[in-house]
Coordinates of N, CA and C and ligand atoms in Angstrom, one line a residue:
X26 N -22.2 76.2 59.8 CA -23.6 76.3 60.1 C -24.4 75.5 59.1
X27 N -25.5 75.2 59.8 CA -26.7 74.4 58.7 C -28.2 75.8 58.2
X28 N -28.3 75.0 57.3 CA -30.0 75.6 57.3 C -30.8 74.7 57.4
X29 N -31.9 74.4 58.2 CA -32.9 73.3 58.3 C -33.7 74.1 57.9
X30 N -34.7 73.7 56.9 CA -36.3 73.7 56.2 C -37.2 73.1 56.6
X31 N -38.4 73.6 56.8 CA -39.6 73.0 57.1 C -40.4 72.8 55.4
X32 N -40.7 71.9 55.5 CA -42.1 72.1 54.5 C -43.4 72.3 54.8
X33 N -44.2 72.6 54.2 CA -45.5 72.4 54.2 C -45.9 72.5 55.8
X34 N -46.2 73.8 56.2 CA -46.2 74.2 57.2 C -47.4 74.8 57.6
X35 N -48.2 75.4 56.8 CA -49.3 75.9 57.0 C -50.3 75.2 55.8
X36 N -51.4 74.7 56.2 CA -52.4 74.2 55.4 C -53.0 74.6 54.4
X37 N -53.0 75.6 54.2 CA -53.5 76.6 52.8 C -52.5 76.9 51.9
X38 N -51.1 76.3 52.1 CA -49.9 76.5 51.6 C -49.7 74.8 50.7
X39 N -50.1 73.9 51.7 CA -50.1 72.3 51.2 C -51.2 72.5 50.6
X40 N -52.3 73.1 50.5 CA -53.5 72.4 49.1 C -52.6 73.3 48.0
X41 N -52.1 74.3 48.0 CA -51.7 75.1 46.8 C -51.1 74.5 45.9
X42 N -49.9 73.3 46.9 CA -49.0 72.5 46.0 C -49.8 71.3 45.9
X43 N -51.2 71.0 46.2 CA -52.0 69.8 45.9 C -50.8 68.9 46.8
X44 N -50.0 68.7 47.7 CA -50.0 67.9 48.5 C -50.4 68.0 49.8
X45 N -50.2 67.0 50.4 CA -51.0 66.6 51.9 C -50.5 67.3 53.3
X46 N -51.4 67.4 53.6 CA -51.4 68.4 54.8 C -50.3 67.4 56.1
X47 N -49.2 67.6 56.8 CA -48.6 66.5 57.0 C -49.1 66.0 58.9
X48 N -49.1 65.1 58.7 CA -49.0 64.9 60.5 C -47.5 65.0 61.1
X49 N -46.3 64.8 60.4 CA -45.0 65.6 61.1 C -44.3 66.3 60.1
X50 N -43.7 67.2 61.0 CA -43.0 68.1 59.6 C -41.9 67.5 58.6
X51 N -42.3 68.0 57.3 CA -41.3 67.7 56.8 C -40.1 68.4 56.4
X52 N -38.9 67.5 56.3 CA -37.7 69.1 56.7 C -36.4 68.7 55.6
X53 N -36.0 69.3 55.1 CA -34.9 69.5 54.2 C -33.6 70.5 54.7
X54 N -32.8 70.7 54.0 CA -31.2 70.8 54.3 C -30.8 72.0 53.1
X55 N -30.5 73.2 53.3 CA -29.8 73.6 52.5 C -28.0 74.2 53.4
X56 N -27.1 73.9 52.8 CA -26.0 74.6 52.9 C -25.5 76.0 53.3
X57 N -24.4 76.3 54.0 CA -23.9 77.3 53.9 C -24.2 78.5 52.7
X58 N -23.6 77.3 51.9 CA -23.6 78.2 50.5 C -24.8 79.0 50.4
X59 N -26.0 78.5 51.1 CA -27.4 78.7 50.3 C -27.1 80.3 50.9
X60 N -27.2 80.3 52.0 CA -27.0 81.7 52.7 C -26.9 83.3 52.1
X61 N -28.0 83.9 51.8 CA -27.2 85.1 51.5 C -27.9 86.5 52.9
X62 N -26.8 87.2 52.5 CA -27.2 88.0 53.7 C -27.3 89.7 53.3
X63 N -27.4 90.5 53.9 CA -26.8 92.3 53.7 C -28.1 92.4 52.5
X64 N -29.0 91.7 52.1 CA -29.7 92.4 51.2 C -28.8 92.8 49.8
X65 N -27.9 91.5 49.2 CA -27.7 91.4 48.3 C -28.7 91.8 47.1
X66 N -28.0 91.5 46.0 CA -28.9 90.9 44.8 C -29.2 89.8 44.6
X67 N -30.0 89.3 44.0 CA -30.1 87.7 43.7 C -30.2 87.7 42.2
X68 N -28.8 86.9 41.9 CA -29.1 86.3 40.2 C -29.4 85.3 39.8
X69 N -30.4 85.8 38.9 CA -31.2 84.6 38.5 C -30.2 83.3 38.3
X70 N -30.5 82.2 38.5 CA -30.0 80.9 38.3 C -30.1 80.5 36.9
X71 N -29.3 80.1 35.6 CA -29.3 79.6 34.7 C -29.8 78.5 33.9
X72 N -30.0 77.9 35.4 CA -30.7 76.2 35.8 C -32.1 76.1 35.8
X73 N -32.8 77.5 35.9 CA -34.4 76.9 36.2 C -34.7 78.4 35.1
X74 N -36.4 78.3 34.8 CA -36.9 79.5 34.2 C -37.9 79.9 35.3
X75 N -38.4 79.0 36.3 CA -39.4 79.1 37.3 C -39.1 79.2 38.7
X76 N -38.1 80.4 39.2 CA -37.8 80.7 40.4 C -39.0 81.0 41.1
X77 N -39.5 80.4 42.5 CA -40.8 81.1 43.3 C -40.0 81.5 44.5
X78 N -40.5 82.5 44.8 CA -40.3 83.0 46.2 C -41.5 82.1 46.9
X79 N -40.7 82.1 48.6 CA -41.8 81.4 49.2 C -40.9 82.5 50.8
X80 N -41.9 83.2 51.5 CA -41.3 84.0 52.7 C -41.7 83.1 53.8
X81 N -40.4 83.4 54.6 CA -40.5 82.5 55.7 C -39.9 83.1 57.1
X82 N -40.7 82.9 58.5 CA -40.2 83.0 59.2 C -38.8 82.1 59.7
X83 N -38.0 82.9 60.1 CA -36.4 82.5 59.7 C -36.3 82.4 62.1
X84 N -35.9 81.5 62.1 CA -35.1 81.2 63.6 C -33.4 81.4 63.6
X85 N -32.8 81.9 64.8 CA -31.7 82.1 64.8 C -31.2 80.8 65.9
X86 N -30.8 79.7 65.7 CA -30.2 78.8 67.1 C -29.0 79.7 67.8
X87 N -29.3 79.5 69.0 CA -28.1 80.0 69.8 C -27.2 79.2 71.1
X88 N -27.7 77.8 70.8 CA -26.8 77.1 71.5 C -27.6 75.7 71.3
X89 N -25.8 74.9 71.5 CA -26.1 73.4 71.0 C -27.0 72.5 71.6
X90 N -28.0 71.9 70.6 CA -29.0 71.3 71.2 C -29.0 70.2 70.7
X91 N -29.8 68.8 71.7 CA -29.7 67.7 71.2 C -31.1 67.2 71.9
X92 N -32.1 66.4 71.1 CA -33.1 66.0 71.6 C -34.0 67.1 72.6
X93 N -33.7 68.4 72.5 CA -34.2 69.3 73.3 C -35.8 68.7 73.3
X94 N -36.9 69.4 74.3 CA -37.6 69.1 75.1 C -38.7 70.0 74.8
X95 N -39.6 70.3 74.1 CA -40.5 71.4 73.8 C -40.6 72.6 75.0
X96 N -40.7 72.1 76.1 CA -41.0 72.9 77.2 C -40.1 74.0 77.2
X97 N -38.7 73.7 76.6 CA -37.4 73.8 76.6 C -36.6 74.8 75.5
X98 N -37.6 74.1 75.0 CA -37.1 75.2 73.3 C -37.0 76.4 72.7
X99 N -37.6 77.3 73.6 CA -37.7 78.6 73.5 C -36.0 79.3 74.3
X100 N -35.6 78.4 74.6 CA -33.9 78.8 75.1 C -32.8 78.6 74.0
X101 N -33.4 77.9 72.7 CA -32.7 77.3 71.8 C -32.5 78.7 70.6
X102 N -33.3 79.2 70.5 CA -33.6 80.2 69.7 C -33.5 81.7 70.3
X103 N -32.7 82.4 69.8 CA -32.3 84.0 70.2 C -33.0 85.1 69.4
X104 N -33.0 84.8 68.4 CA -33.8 86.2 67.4 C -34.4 85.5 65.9
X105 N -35.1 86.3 65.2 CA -35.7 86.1 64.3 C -36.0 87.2 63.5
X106 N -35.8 86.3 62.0 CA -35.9 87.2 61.2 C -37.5 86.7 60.2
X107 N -36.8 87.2 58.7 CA -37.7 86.8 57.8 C -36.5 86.2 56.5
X108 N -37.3 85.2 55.8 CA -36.6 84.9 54.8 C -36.8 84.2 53.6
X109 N -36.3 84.4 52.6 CA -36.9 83.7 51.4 C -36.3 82.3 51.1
X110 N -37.2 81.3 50.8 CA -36.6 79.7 50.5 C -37.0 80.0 48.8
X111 N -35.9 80.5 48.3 CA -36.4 80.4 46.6 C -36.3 78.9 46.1
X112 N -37.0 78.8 45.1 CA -37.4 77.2 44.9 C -37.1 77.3 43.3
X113 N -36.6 76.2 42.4 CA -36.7 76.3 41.2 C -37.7 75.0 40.9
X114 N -39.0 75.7 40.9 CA -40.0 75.0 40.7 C -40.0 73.9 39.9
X115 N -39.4 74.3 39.0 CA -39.6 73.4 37.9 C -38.5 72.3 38.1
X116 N -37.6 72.2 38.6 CA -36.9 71.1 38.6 C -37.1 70.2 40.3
X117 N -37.8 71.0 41.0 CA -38.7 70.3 41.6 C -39.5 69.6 41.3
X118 N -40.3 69.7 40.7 CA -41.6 69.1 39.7 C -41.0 67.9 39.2
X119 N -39.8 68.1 38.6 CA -39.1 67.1 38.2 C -38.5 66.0 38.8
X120 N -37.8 66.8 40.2 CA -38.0 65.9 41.5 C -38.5 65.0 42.0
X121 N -40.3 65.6 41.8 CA -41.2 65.0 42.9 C -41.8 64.1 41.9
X122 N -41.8 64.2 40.3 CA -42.3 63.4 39.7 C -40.9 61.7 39.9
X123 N -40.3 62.2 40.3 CA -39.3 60.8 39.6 C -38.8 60.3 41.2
X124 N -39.3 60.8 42.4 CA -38.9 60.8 43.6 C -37.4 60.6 44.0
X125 N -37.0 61.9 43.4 CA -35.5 62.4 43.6 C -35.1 63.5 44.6
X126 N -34.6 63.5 45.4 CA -33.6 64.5 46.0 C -34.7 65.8 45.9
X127 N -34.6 67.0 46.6 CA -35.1 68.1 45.9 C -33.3 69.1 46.3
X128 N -32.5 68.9 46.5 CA -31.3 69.4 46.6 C -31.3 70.5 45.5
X129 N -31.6 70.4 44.2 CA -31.3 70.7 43.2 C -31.5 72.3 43.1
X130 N -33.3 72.1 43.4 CA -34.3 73.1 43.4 C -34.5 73.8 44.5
X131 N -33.6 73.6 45.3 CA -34.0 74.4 47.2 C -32.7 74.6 47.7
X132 N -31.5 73.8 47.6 CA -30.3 74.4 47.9 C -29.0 74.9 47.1
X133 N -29.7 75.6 46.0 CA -28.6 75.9 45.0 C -28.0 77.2 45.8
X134 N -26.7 78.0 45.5 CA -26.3 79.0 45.4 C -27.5 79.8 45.7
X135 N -27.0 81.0 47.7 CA -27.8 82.0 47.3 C -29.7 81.9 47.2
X136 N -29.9 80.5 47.6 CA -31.2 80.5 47.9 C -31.7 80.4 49.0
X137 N -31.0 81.3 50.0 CA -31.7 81.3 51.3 C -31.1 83.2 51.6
X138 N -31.6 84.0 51.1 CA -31.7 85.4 51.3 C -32.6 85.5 52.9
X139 N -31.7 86.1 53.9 CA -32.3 86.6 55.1 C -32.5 87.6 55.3
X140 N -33.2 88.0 56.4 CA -33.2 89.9 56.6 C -32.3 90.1 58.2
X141 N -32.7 91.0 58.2 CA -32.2 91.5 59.8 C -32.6 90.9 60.8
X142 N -31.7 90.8 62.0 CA -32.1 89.6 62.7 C -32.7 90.8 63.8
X143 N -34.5 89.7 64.8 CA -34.5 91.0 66.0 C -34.5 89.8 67.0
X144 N -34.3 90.7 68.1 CA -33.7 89.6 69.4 C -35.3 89.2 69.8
X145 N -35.2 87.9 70.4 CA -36.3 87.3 70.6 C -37.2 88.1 71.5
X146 N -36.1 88.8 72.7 CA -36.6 89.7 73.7 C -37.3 91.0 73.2
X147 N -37.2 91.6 72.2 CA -37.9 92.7 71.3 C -39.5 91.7 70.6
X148 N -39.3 90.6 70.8 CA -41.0 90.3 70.2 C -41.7 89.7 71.1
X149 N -43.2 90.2 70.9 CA -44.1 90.6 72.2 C -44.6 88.9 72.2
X150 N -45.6 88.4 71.0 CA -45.8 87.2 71.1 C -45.4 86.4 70.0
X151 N -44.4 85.6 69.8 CA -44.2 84.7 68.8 C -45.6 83.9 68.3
X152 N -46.5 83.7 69.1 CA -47.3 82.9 68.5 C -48.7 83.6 67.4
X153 N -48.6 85.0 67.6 CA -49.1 85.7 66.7 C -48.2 87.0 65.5
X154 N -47.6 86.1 64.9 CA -46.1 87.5 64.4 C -47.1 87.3 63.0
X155 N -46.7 88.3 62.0 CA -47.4 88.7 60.6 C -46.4 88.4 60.0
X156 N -45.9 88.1 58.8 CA -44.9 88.1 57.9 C -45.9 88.5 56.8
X157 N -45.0 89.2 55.8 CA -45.4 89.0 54.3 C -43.9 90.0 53.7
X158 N -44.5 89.4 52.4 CA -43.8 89.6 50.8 C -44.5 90.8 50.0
X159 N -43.4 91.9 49.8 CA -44.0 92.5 48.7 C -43.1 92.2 47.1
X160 N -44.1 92.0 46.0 CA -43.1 92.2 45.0 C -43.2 93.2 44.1
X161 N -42.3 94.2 43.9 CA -42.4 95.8 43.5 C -43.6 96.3 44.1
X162 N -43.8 95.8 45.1 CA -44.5 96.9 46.1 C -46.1 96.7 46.2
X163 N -46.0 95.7 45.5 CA -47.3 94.8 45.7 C -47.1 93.3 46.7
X164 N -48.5 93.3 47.9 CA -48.3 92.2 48.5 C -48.5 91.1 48.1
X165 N -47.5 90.3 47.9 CA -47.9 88.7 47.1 C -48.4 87.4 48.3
X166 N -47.3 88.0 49.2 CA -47.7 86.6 50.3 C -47.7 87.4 51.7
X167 N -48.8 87.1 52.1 CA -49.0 87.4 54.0 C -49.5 85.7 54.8
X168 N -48.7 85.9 56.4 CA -48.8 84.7 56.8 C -49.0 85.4 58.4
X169 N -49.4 84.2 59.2 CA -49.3 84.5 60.8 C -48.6 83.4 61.2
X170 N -48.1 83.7 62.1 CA -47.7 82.1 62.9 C -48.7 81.5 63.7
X171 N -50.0 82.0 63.8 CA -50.8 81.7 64.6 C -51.5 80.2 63.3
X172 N -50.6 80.6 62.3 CA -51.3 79.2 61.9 C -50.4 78.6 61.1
X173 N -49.6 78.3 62.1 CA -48.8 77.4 61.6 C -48.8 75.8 61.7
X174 N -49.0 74.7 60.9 CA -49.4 73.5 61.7 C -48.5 73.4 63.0
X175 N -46.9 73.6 62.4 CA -45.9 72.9 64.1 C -45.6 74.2 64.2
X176 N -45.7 74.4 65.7 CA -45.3 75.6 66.6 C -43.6 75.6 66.3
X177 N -42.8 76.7 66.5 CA -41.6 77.3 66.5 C -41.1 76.0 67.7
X178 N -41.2 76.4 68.5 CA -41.1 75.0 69.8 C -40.9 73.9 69.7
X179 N -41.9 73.3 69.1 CA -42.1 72.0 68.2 C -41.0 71.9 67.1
X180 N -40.9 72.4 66.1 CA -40.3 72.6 65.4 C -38.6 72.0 65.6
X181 N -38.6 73.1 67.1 CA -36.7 73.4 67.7 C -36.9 71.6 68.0
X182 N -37.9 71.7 68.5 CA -37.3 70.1 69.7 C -37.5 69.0 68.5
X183 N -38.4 68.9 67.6 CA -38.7 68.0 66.7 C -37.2 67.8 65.7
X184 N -36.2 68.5 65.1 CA -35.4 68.9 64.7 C -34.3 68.3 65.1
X185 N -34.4 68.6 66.7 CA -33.0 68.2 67.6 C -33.3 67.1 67.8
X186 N -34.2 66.2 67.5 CA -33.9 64.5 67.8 C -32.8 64.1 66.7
X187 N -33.1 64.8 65.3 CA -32.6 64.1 64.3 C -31.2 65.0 63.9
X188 N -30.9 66.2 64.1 CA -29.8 66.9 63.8 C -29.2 67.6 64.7
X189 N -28.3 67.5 65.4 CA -27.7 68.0 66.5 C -27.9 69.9 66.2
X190 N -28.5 70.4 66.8 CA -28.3 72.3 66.4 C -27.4 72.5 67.3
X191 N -26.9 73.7 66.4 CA -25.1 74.3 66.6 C -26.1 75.5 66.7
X192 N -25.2 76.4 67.6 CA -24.8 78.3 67.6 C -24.9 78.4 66.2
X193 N -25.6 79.5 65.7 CA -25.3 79.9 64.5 C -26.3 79.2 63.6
X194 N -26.9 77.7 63.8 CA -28.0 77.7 62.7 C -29.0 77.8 62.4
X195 N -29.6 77.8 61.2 CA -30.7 78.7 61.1 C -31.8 77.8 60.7
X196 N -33.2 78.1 61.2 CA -34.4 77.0 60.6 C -35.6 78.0 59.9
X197 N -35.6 77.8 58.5 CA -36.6 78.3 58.0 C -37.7 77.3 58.3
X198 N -39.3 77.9 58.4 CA -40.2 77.2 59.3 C -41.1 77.3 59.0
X199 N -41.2 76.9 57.4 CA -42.2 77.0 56.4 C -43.2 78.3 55.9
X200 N -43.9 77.9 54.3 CA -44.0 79.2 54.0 C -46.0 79.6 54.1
X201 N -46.3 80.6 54.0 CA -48.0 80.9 54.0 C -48.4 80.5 52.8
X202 N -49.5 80.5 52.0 CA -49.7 80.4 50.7 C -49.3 81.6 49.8
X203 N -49.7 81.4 48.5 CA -49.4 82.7 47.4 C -48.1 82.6 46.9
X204 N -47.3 81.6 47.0 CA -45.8 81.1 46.3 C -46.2 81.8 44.8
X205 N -44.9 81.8 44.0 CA -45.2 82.6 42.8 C -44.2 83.0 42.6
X206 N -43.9 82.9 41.0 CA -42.2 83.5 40.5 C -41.8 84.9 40.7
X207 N -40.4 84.7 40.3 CA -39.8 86.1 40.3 C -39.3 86.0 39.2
X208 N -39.2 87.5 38.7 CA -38.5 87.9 37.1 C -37.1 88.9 37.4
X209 N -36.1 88.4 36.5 CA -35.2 89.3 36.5 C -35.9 91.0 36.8
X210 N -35.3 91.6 37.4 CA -35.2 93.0 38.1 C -36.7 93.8 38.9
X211 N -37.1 92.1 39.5 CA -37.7 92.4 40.4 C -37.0 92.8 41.9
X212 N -38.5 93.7 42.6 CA -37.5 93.7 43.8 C -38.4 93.0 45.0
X213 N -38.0 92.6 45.7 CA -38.7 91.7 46.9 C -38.5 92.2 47.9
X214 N -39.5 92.5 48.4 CA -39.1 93.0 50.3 C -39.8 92.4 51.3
X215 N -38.9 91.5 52.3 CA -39.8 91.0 53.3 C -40.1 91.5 54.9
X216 N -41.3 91.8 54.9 CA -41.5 92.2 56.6 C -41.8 91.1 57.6
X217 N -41.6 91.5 58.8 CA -41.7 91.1 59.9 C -43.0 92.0 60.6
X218 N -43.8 91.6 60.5 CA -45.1 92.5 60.9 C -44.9 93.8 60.2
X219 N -44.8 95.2 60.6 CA -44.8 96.5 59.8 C -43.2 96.5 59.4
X220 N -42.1 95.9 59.8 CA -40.9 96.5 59.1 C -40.6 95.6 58.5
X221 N -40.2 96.6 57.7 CA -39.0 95.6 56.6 C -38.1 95.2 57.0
X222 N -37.5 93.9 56.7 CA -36.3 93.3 57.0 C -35.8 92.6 56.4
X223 N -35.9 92.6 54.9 CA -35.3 92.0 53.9 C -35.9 93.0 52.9
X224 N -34.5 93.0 51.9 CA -34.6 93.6 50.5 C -33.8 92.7 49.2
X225 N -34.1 92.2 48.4 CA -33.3 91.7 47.1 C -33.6 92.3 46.1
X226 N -32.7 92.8 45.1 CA -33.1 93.1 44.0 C -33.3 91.6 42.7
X227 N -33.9 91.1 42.1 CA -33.3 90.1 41.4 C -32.6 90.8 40.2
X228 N -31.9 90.0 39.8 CA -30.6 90.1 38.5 C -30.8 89.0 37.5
Ligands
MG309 MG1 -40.3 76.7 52.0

């Protein structure tokens, strides 16, 4: 399975990082590896001092698509969760200054924590869902889909010109504003409108 990333997906999320608001999405690659699931722990990475959480509505693909068709796309996708794209800021920074790869900073080990998946048929309107982030129980980041620049739709079909989607993979679909680090033995919980459906402890 793949992970496809959106970037910069909601506009009050692009001024935060002082970049530009985009006219098509832009989309990155993390690995299997990145995957973590069951509400692990997350351990801190050795490699950065500036881990940010960033919550994301998470898509579940459920059959192979190619060039799919917007009209179309809502057959591509079966359930949805929530999920964290942890970022090590700082060697990002270092990325974007030297226009390198961001591999480093976005698909290390364990940087793609998911929650519970709900079937597409349990949610009433995709184009208005709530996500947010609590950290120790304070809310850091709240988002809607209702403002998202590319629709879930868009998204599936925009995707499938350039990467064939398989059963099984997943598209994180960018994050709301209020990105911001984590410290060892924090704990992070992501909802899906009122429930929770992700827990990490960090380590
Ligand atoms: Mg992200």
């Amino acid at each position: 399975m793949k992970i496809i990333c959106v970037g910069r997906n909601y506009a009050k999320h692009a001024k935060e990082m002082k970049s530009e608001v985009p006219t098509e999405p832009v989309l990155f690659m993390k690995p299997s590896t990145a995957l973590m699931i069951n509400n692990k722990d997350f351990w801190y990475p050795d490699f950065s001092n500036n881990i940010h959480h960033e919550v994301e509505f998470v898509l579940r693909i459920c059959q192979h698509g190619r060039s799919v068709q917007e009209k179309y796309a809502w057959k591509y996708y079966d359930a949805m969760t929530v999920g964290l794209d942890l970022t090590a800021r700082d060697i990002q920074a270092k990325c974007k200054q030297k226009g390198l790869p961001w591999e480093k900073a976005k698909a290390f080990d364990n940087s793609a924590p998911i929650g519970k998946w709900i079937p597409m048929a349990e949610i009433q309107d995709p184009k208005n869902l709530k996500l947010s982030l609590k950290r120790n129980g304070e809310v850091v980041q709240s988002g809607s889909s209702a403002d998202l620049i590319f629709s879930f739709n868009f998204l599936v079909s925009y995707i499938s010109r350039y990467f064939t989607l398989n059963k099984g993979d997943v598209i994180f679909t960018g994050t709301p504003e209020g990105v911001g680090p984590i410290e060892r033995d924090d704990l992070l919980t992501a909802y899906l409108g009122e429930e929770k459906l992700l827990t990490t402890r960090v380590r």
